[in-house]
PDB file of C-alpha atoms in Angstrom:
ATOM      1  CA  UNK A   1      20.230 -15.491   9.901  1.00 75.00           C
ATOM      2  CA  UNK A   2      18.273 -12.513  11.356  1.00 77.00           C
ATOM      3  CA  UNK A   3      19.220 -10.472   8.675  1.00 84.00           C
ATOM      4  CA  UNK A   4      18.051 -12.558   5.646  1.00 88.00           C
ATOM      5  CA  UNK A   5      14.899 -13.148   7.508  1.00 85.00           C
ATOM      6  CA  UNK A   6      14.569  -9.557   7.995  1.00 86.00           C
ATOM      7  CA  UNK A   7      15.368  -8.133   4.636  1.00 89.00           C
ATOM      8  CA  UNK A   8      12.304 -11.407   3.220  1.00 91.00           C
ATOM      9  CA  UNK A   9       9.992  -9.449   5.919  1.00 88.00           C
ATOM     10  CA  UNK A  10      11.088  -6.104   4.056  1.00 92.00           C
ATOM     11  CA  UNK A  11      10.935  -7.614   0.643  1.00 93.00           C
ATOM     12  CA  UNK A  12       7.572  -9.462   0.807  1.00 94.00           C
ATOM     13  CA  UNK A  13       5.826  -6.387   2.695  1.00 93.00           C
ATOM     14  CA  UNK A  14       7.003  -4.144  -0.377  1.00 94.00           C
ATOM     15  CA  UNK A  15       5.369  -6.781  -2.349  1.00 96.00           C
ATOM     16  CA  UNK A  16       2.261  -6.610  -0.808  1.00 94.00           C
ATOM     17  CA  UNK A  17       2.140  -3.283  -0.472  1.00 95.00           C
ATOM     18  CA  UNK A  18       2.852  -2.823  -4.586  1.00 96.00           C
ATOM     19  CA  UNK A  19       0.167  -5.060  -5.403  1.00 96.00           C
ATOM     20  CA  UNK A  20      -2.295  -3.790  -2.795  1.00 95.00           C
ATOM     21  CA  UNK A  21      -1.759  -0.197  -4.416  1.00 96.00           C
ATOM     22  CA  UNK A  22      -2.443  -1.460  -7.745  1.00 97.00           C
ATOM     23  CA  UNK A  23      -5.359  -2.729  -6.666  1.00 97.00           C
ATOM     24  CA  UNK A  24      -6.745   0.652  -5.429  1.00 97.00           C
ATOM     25  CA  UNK A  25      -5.564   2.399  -8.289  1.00 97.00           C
ATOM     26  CA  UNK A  26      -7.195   0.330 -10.861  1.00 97.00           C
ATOM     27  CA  UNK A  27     -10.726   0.230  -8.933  1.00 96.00           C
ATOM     28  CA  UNK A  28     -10.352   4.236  -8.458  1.00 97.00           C
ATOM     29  CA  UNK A  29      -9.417   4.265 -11.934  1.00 97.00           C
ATOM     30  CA  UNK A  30     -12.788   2.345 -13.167  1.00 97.00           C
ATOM     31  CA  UNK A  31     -14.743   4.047 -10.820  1.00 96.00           C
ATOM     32  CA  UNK A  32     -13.787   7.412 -12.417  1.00 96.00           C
ATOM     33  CA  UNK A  33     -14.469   5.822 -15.602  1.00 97.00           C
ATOM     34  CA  UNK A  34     -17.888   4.876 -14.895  1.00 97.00           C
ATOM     35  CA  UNK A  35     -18.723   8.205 -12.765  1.00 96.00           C
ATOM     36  CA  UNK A  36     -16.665  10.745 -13.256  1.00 96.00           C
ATOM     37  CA  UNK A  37     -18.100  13.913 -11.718  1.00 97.00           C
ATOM     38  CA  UNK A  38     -17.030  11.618  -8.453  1.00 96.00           C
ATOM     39  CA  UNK A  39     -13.422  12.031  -9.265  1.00 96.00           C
ATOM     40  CA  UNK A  40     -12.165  14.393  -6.510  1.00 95.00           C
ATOM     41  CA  UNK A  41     -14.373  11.615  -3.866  1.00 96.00           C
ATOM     42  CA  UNK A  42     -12.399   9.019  -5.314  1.00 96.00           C
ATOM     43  CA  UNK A  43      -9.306  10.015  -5.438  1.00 96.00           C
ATOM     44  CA  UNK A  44      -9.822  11.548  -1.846  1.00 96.00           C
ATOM     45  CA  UNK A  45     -10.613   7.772  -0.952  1.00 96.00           C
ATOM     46  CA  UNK A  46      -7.870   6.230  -2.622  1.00 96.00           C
ATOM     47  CA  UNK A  47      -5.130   8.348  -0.973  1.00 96.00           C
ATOM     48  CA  UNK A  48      -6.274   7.396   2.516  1.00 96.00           C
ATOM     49  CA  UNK A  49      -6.196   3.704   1.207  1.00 95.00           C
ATOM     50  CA  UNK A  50      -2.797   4.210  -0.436  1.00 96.00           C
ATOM     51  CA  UNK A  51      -1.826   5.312   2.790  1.00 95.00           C
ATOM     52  CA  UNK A  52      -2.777   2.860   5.042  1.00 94.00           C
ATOM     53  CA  UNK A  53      -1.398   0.363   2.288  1.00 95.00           C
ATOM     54  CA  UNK A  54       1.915   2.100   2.578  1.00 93.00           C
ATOM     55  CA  UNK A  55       1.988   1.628   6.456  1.00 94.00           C
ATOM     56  CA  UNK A  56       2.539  -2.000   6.251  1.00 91.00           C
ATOM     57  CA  UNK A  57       5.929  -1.963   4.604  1.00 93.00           C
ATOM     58  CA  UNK A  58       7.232   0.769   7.291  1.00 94.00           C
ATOM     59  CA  UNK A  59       5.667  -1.261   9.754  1.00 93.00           C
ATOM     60  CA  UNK A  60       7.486  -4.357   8.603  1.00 90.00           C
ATOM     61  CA  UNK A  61      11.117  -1.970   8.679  1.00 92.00           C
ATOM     62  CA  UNK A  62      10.758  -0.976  11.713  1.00 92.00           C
ATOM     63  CA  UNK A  63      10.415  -4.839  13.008  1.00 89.00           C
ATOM     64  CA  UNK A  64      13.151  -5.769  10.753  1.00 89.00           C
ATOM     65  CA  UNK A  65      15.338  -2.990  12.506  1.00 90.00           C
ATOM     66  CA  UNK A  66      14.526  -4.641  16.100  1.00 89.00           C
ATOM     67  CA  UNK A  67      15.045  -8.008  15.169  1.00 85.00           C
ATOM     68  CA  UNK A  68      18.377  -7.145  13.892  1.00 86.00           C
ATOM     69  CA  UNK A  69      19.025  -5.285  17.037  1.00 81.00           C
ATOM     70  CA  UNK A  70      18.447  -7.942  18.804  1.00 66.00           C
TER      71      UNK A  70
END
């Protein structure tokens, strides 16, 4: 039972994390759009917002490995 509940933690913080990505790309995306001599600010901003996107899904492996541990 740990296992399934696990691999839903893994699954639904991939989820998350895939739409919270798009979600940053798309507003960097329009921002560039609308000024784009602010490009290389934007796109400095959305890789530090990618990236602390991207740290829930590790996050939520790393508690999946300890509950299975357990």
């Amino acid at each position: 039972m740990g296992s399934l509940a696990a691999a839903i933690a893994v699954g639904l913080a991939a989820l998350g994390a895939a739409i919270g990505n798009a979600m940053i790309v798309k507003s960097t995306v329009e921002g560039i759009a609308r000024q784009p001599e602010l490009k290389g600010t934007l796109q400095t901003v959305m890789f530090i917002g990618v990236a602390l996107v991207e740290a829930l899904p590790i996050i939520a492996v790393v508690i999946a490995f300890l509950v299975m541990g357990n």
